[in-house]
Amino acid sequence: MRVAAPPPGLPAFPKRFAWGAATSAYQVEGSPLADGAGPSNWHRFTHSPGRVLTGETGDVACDHYRRWRDDVALMRELGLTAYRFSVSWSRVLPEGTGRVNPKGLDFYRRLVDGLREAGIAPFVTLFHWDLPAALDDRGGWLNRDIAGWFADYAEVMFRALDDRVAWWATLNEPWVVADGGYLHGTLAPGHASAFEAPIASHNLLRAHAAALQAYRAAGRHEIGLVVNLEPKAAASSAPADLAAAARSDAYMNRQFLDPVFLGGYPDELAEVFGEAWPSFPAADLAAIRQRIDFLGVNYYTRGVMQPDPAAWPLLAGKVTSPDSVYTEMDWEVYPQGLFDALAWVTERYGEVPIYITENGAAFADRAAADGTVSDPLRTAYLRDHLLAANAAVRSGVDLRGYFVWSLLDNLEWNQGTSKRFGIVRVDFATQRRTPKASARFYAEVIRTGGAALAAPAG
Ligand code: FCB
């Protein structure tokens, strides 16, 4: 299907559009070892000196494990109709396999029930980067057995909650797990190996497929995969720039979606990884190519690429522009890229229901004495990206929902709390939550079904 620019018109979203916010377990819950939970690889990683910029851990984070009722009340106050969160695998299965910890499961049961009572649909992600430490000890994503471990864990969750959860996602951003966790070592488990990264990626896909298969047997609703997409442009039309953009696109955008939708890895990956690129069994690829009920797209920025000999092994790096705004993550603000990513998915892989499962920005917020935050840059970011999402809807993309990242300021992985993405401020000394101006803006967009996007910025 070709996706053309939309006709001029006012923002209007489908009737049952999901208006949500997203978080993940390790970033918000705290209490990582409470009530019989086992440690995760992220618990280990943050407790290793030098791994987190600020030296912080997820021991407390947003204390959501204990304050979830207040957080659900806050979501309700903002008018959210959906909440995307992840399950901590090691809360439910402290050793990663085998014995179920009923108290861990109960936490998610209570949360799901609380959300439903508040009229908020739960969207559950099974793996958002925190792996049981016991499984890391057995090789983690490098061990082929992990596909079975993951499917067994997924089945525990389906049996416990599929009667009240209608949207499941297997993995969040497998690219980041392989790239940050196994290629560069900046994220848990902190390995840096070109030989390991393709194996981790492949096993992530095998695990996704195994969980999908388990769901087809045990589940009654919808299940999908969440990927991060970053459209890649070439810095110029020079062949070297075009090739750098193509390698980057293959590595970041097509590495996971081509196998899922088309049954094979992009050719460029063998070139990027050289002798470290294994040949994968055809039967694996056949199993990975399975229908998903929806695709979750996380979108933050684009990449304008050129060759960079220092950027191993991709040999491509981003160029920046003095005309663009960059967030605290140094990510270019580029709303058109969201439209482009959604159109690209629809054109390359065919029509598939899509949720924007993450979109948002870290800016250096300054809170007034009463905790309030005026965050015009974040508000503008949300407005412009929601308009881009709406343009995609009006161009015929089957977009079903939008989740802002994030509900709360939280533990931004190896950046600690130094990067604030929340539409709600969290004072980490007191755990006080205060909706920022961007939260009020988003609430108004929701209340008006998108019409508030048409009002002049201010
Ligand atoms: C995404 C992650 C999410 C958060 C945002 C900023 O890559 O899925 O947990 O860290 O980036």
XYZ file of C-alpha atoms and ligand atoms in Angstrom:
469
model
C 0.000 0.000 0.000
C 1.213 3.538 -0.830
C 0.755 6.112 1.924
C 0.409 9.642 0.567
C 0.405 12.916 2.518
C -3.034 13.498 4.058
C -5.616 15.893 2.675
C -5.829 19.144 4.644
C -8.214 18.868 7.566
C -8.683 19.064 11.287
C -7.296 16.437 13.639
C -9.695 13.572 14.184
C -8.839 10.201 15.646
C -10.688 6.890 15.395
C -13.473 6.481 17.946
C -11.837 3.815 20.047
C -8.339 5.274 19.843
C -6.261 4.322 22.915
C -4.953 7.420 24.693
C -2.226 6.166 26.931
C 1.003 6.587 28.796
C 3.785 4.032 29.195
C 6.268 2.926 31.841
C 8.379 -0.168 32.458
C 8.832 -2.315 35.541
C 12.466 -1.668 36.413
C 12.174 2.043 35.696
C 9.279 2.744 38.053
C 8.481 -0.074 40.459
C 11.255 -0.083 43.059
C 11.135 -2.837 45.727
C 12.991 -5.183 43.363
C 13.371 -7.988 45.889
C 10.100 -7.553 47.788
C 7.661 -10.368 48.479
C 9.846 -13.170 47.202
C 10.984 -11.593 43.921
C 14.305 -12.695 42.468
C 16.975 -10.257 41.282
C 17.112 -9.207 37.642
C 20.120 -8.497 35.458
C 19.256 -4.797 35.752
C 19.374 -5.037 39.546
C 22.841 -6.471 39.189
C 23.911 -3.949 36.589
C 22.837 -0.873 38.542
C 24.506 -2.263 41.652
C 27.810 -2.569 39.779
C 29.958 0.531 40.237
C 30.254 2.846 37.261
C 27.380 1.443 35.234
C 24.845 4.209 35.897
C 25.813 7.821 35.256
C 24.373 9.011 38.551
C 25.219 5.896 40.571
C 21.504 5.303 41.129
C 19.745 1.940 41.243
C 16.130 0.862 40.807
C 15.807 -0.001 44.496
C 13.235 2.764 44.954
C 12.743 4.371 41.523
C 9.175 5.799 41.575
C 8.089 3.420 44.336
C 5.269 2.428 42.015
C 5.175 -1.064 43.519
C 3.730 0.522 46.647
C 2.120 3.665 45.214
C 0.398 2.135 42.200
C -3.065 3.056 43.514
C -2.148 6.742 43.560
C -0.636 6.413 40.111
C -3.797 4.832 38.728
C -5.811 7.665 40.294
C -3.499 10.143 38.565
C -3.996 8.435 35.205
C -7.708 8.607 35.711
C -7.516 12.278 36.560
C -5.661 12.897 33.295
C -8.325 10.991 31.395
C -6.045 8.248 30.076
C -7.909 5.357 28.500
C -4.917 2.991 28.371
C -1.764 2.250 30.347
C 1.225 0.356 29.014
C 3.431 -1.247 31.644
C 5.755 -4.230 31.787
C 5.943 -7.248 34.035
C 9.113 -7.986 35.952
C 9.846 -11.585 34.948
C 11.828 -12.236 38.139
C 8.964 -11.071 40.371
C 6.778 -13.755 38.888
C 9.456 -16.436 38.419
C 12.276 -15.645 40.869
C 14.603 -18.166 39.205
C 13.340 -17.322 35.731
C 11.878 -20.787 35.207
C 9.896 -23.252 37.294
C 8.535 -22.005 40.592
C 5.925 -19.232 40.400
C 5.943 -16.573 43.125
C 2.225 -16.014 43.838
C 2.837 -12.650 45.512
C 4.586 -11.358 42.417
C 1.687 -12.404 40.252
C -0.759 -10.840 42.724
C 0.862 -7.455 42.305
C 0.073 -7.442 38.587
C -3.393 -8.863 39.195
C -4.199 -6.001 41.572
C -2.759 -3.429 39.201
C -4.770 -4.765 36.268
C -7.958 -4.842 38.330
C -7.324 -1.317 39.607
C -6.822 -0.050 36.070
C -9.984 -1.688 34.825
C -11.999 -0.257 37.694
C -10.684 3.157 36.663
C -11.740 2.538 33.053
C -8.139 2.265 31.844
C -7.202 -0.581 29.486
C -4.034 -2.456 30.487
C -1.430 -3.039 27.732
C 1.078 -5.529 29.112
C 4.651 -5.935 27.883
C 6.232 -9.222 28.963
C 9.870 -8.236 28.565
C 11.081 -4.678 28.909
C 14.781 -5.421 29.429
C 14.896 -6.812 32.996
C 15.864 -10.479 32.753
C 15.957 -12.773 35.800
C 19.583 -12.810 37.001
C 19.330 -16.596 37.316
C 18.801 -16.779 33.553
C 21.649 -14.392 32.863
C 23.792 -16.894 34.747
C 22.715 -19.494 32.228
C 23.763 -17.348 29.281
C 20.750 -15.051 29.061
C 19.881 -14.140 25.480
C 22.858 -16.115 24.191
C 21.358 -19.430 25.266
C 19.021 -20.968 22.691
C 16.919 -22.390 25.530
C 15.705 -18.903 26.350
C 12.945 -19.197 23.741
C 11.384 -21.968 25.818
C 11.999 -20.184 29.131
C 10.299 -17.080 27.782
C 7.329 -18.969 26.358
C 6.810 -20.742 29.702
C 6.883 -17.432 31.570
C 4.545 -15.887 28.999
C 2.129 -18.749 29.456
C 2.054 -18.200 33.224
C 1.071 -14.595 32.544
C -1.523 -15.489 29.897
C -3.171 -18.003 32.209
C -3.239 -15.522 35.082
C -4.381 -12.419 33.220
C -5.672 -13.017 29.711
C -9.221 -12.937 31.048
C -8.690 -9.241 31.833
C -5.837 -8.091 29.588
C -6.728 -7.629 25.928
C -3.344 -6.410 24.582
C -0.045 -8.179 25.098
C 3.384 -7.365 23.756
C 6.166 -9.932 23.808
C 9.326 -7.792 23.742
C 10.131 -4.123 24.045
C 12.784 -2.897 21.609
C 14.843 -6.036 21.037
C 17.285 -3.863 19.043
C 18.258 -1.944 22.178
C 18.765 -5.154 24.145
C 21.133 -6.533 21.508
C 22.862 -3.232 20.761
C 23.188 -1.819 24.276
C 23.376 -5.107 26.171
C 25.524 -7.292 23.913
C 27.247 -5.148 21.268
C 28.330 -2.024 23.163
C 27.805 -3.006 26.791
C 26.240 0.270 27.881
C 23.119 -1.513 29.164
C 22.609 -4.780 31.064
C 24.172 -7.306 30.901
C 27.045 -5.080 29.746
C 28.740 -7.302 27.150
C 30.597 -5.845 24.184
C 30.918 -8.395 21.406
C 30.094 -8.327 17.711
C 29.865 -12.106 17.874
C 27.280 -12.088 20.635
C 24.941 -9.357 19.374
C 23.536 -11.238 16.339
C 22.975 -14.327 18.493
C 21.148 -12.283 21.128
C 18.994 -10.676 18.419
C 18.145 -14.006 16.903
C 17.221 -15.544 20.248
C 15.083 -12.519 21.086
C 13.164 -13.173 17.877
C 12.925 -16.891 18.614
C 11.588 -16.097 22.083
C 9.060 -13.673 20.618
C 7.901 -16.380 18.219
C 7.672 -19.014 20.938
C 5.541 -16.744 23.137
C 3.338 -15.924 20.168
C 2.797 -19.587 19.567
C 1.941 -20.134 23.236
C -0.571 -17.308 22.980
C -2.268 -18.804 19.955
C -2.932 -21.870 22.114
C -3.839 -20.172 25.406
C -4.933 -16.585 24.654
C -8.103 -14.990 23.375
C -7.080 -11.412 22.630
C -4.270 -9.629 20.818
C -0.535 -9.981 20.922
C 2.199 -8.031 19.181
C 5.802 -6.883 19.240
C 7.216 -3.468 20.152
C 10.149 -2.089 18.146
C 11.938 1.249 18.082
C 12.074 2.853 14.656
C 14.307 5.688 13.540
C 14.049 6.694 9.877
C 17.541 7.013 8.412
C 18.346 9.718 5.901
C 21.667 10.108 4.093
C 23.608 13.284 4.906
C 23.981 13.864 1.143
C 23.435 11.998 -2.086
C 27.075 10.854 -2.096
C 27.234 7.053 -2.442
C 29.126 6.686 0.854
C 26.410 8.595 2.713
C 23.653 6.593 1.027
C 25.396 3.362 1.980
C 25.828 4.545 5.582
C 22.092 5.289 5.762
C 21.216 1.907 4.242
C 23.409 0.010 6.745
C 21.927 1.964 9.635
C 18.395 1.352 8.414
C 19.020 -2.373 8.015
C 20.570 -2.627 11.465
C 18.070 -0.564 13.416
C 14.785 -0.713 11.514
C 14.761 -3.875 9.430
C 16.771 -6.299 11.605
C 13.677 -7.387 13.530
C 10.791 -6.530 11.230
C 12.140 -8.210 8.090
C 12.329 -11.630 9.789
C 8.879 -11.196 11.379
C 7.100 -10.014 8.225
C 9.298 -11.255 5.379
C 11.105 -14.269 6.809
C 14.757 -13.205 6.485
C 17.439 -10.806 7.692
C 18.474 -7.801 5.575
C 21.585 -8.516 3.461
C 23.454 -5.505 4.841
C 23.812 -7.207 8.249
C 26.267 -9.782 6.944
C 28.335 -6.896 5.608
C 28.156 -4.998 8.927
C 29.047 -7.970 11.136
C 31.411 -9.760 8.750
C 32.709 -13.036 10.171
C 30.624 -12.455 13.319
C 27.384 -12.905 11.360
C 26.302 -16.546 11.721
C 24.140 -18.471 9.333
C 20.820 -19.104 11.029
C 18.727 -22.269 10.661
C 15.963 -21.911 8.081
C 13.545 -23.554 10.523
C 14.127 -20.699 13.003
C 13.313 -18.131 10.365
C 10.200 -20.019 9.369
C 9.036 -20.027 12.997
C 9.782 -16.320 13.451
C 7.641 -15.351 10.472
C 4.281 -15.442 12.207
C 1.347 -13.082 12.059
C 1.224 -10.548 14.863
C -2.041 -8.868 15.832
C -0.471 -5.418 16.066
C 2.871 -3.706 15.877
C 4.008 -1.359 18.634
C 6.203 1.470 17.336
C 8.398 3.485 19.674
C 9.470 6.694 17.997
C 11.735 9.410 19.357
C 13.948 10.766 16.577
C 15.504 10.222 13.151
C 19.099 9.732 12.046
C 20.888 11.688 9.308
C 23.803 9.417 8.513
C 27.309 9.569 7.111
C 30.299 7.209 7.280
C 32.122 7.182 10.610
C 35.144 4.881 10.835
C 35.082 5.113 14.647
C 31.490 3.837 14.946
C 32.210 0.111 15.076
C 30.846 -2.080 13.531
C 28.283 -0.023 11.609
C 30.866 2.520 10.449
C 28.084 5.091 10.268
C 27.276 8.006 12.536
C 24.764 10.821 12.837
C 25.307 14.373 11.698
C 23.646 17.176 13.621
C 22.187 20.395 12.321
C 22.357 23.857 13.888
C 18.751 24.399 12.789
C 17.288 21.534 14.808
C 16.218 21.297 18.423
C 17.823 18.429 20.389
C 16.507 16.901 23.588
C 18.569 16.177 26.692
C 19.323 12.770 25.122
C 20.806 14.651 22.128
C 17.963 13.315 20.023
C 16.806 15.589 17.207
C 13.177 16.692 17.473
C 11.746 15.608 14.109
C 7.960 15.007 14.123
C 7.807 14.265 10.391
C 9.861 11.150 11.166
C 6.917 9.678 13.055
C 4.708 9.999 9.990
C 7.519 8.595 7.854
C 8.048 5.610 10.165
C 4.342 4.730 10.221
C 4.031 5.129 6.449
C 7.186 3.048 5.908
C 5.858 0.160 8.027
C 2.589 0.175 6.140
C 4.265 0.360 2.731
C 7.022 -2.178 3.365
C 5.171 -4.763 5.433
C 1.549 -4.228 4.452
C -1.365 -3.008 6.488
C -1.016 -3.949 10.124
C -2.718 -2.387 13.135
C -0.185 -0.071 14.792
C 0.064 1.468 18.234
C 2.591 4.186 18.964
C 3.756 2.504 22.143
C 6.283 5.200 23.127
C 6.877 8.809 22.140
C 8.156 11.619 24.280
C 11.132 13.758 25.230
C 13.592 14.462 28.018
C 14.128 18.131 28.711
C 15.797 19.840 31.641
C 12.691 20.711 33.619
C 12.789 23.344 36.288
C 10.229 22.921 39.040
C 8.796 25.897 40.898
C 8.814 25.801 44.702
C 5.374 24.171 44.687
C 6.570 21.417 42.357
C 4.804 22.687 39.243
C 6.674 22.553 35.958
C 6.139 24.613 32.872
C 7.560 22.475 30.056
C 6.795 24.213 26.750
C 9.382 22.195 24.825
C 7.814 18.882 25.866
C 4.328 20.231 25.204
C 5.380 21.330 21.711
C 7.022 17.948 21.147
C 3.824 16.128 22.063
C 1.625 18.425 20.016
C 3.762 18.130 16.879
C 4.092 14.358 17.172
C 0.384 13.917 17.816
C -0.280 15.991 14.696
C 2.101 13.732 12.748
C 0.296 10.679 14.143
C -2.967 12.223 13.094
C -1.666 12.903 9.594
C -0.838 9.188 9.384
C -4.386 8.313 10.439
C -5.831 10.606 7.782
C -3.498 9.045 5.210
C -4.936 5.628 5.880
C -2.433 4.128 8.349
C -4.267 1.775 10.720
C -3.155 3.585 13.868
C -5.078 2.546 16.955
C -3.453 4.324 19.867
C -0.727 6.547 21.265
C 1.251 6.146 24.484
C 3.354 9.000 25.753
C 6.710 8.073 27.257
C 6.438 8.482 30.076
C 3.727 8.841 32.659
C 6.336 9.600 35.321
C 9.881 10.883 35.509
C 11.727 7.645 36.175
C 15.008 5.765 36.155
C 16.265 6.280 32.609
C 18.433 3.122 32.647
C 22.159 3.976 32.597
C 21.307 7.692 32.799
C 19.641 7.328 36.194
C 17.114 10.037 37.000
C 19.198 12.661 35.186
C 16.894 12.484 32.158
C 13.278 13.336 32.850
C 10.733 12.053 30.339
C 7.608 12.254 32.506
C 4.513 14.302 31.866
C 4.242 14.049 35.643
C 7.124 15.322 37.726
C 8.460 13.027 40.418
C 10.348 14.562 43.299
C 12.582 11.592 44.084
C 13.292 12.794 47.631
C 9.615 12.806 48.635
C 8.021 10.746 45.813
C 5.591 13.594 45.315
C 3.950 13.560 41.866
C 2.973 16.811 40.145
C 1.482 16.863 36.642
C 3.534 19.137 34.380
C 1.941 21.591 31.939
C 2.449 18.920 29.235
C 0.208 16.546 31.211
C -2.531 19.182 31.315
C -2.121 19.709 27.593
C -2.299 15.963 26.890
C -5.381 15.647 29.109
C -7.056 18.364 27.044
C -6.154 16.599 23.800
C -7.725 13.432 25.164
C -10.807 15.229 26.455
C -11.421 16.816 23.068
C -10.620 13.697 21.059
C -7.693 15.490 19.426
C -9.463 18.759 18.595
C -7.249 20.648 21.071
C -4.314 19.978 18.726
C -5.772 22.471 16.290
C -5.577 25.336 18.787
C -2.565 27.641 18.400
C 0.417 26.673 20.562
C 0.821 28.667 23.751
C 13.113 3.546 25.048
C 12.809 2.571 26.152
C 12.197 3.201 27.372
C 12.835 4.526 27.682
C 12.833 5.411 26.463
C 13.386 6.791 26.694
O 14.166 3.068 24.273
O 11.938 1.573 25.698
O 12.296 2.305 28.444
O 14.108 4.337 28.176
O 13.551 4.800 25.433
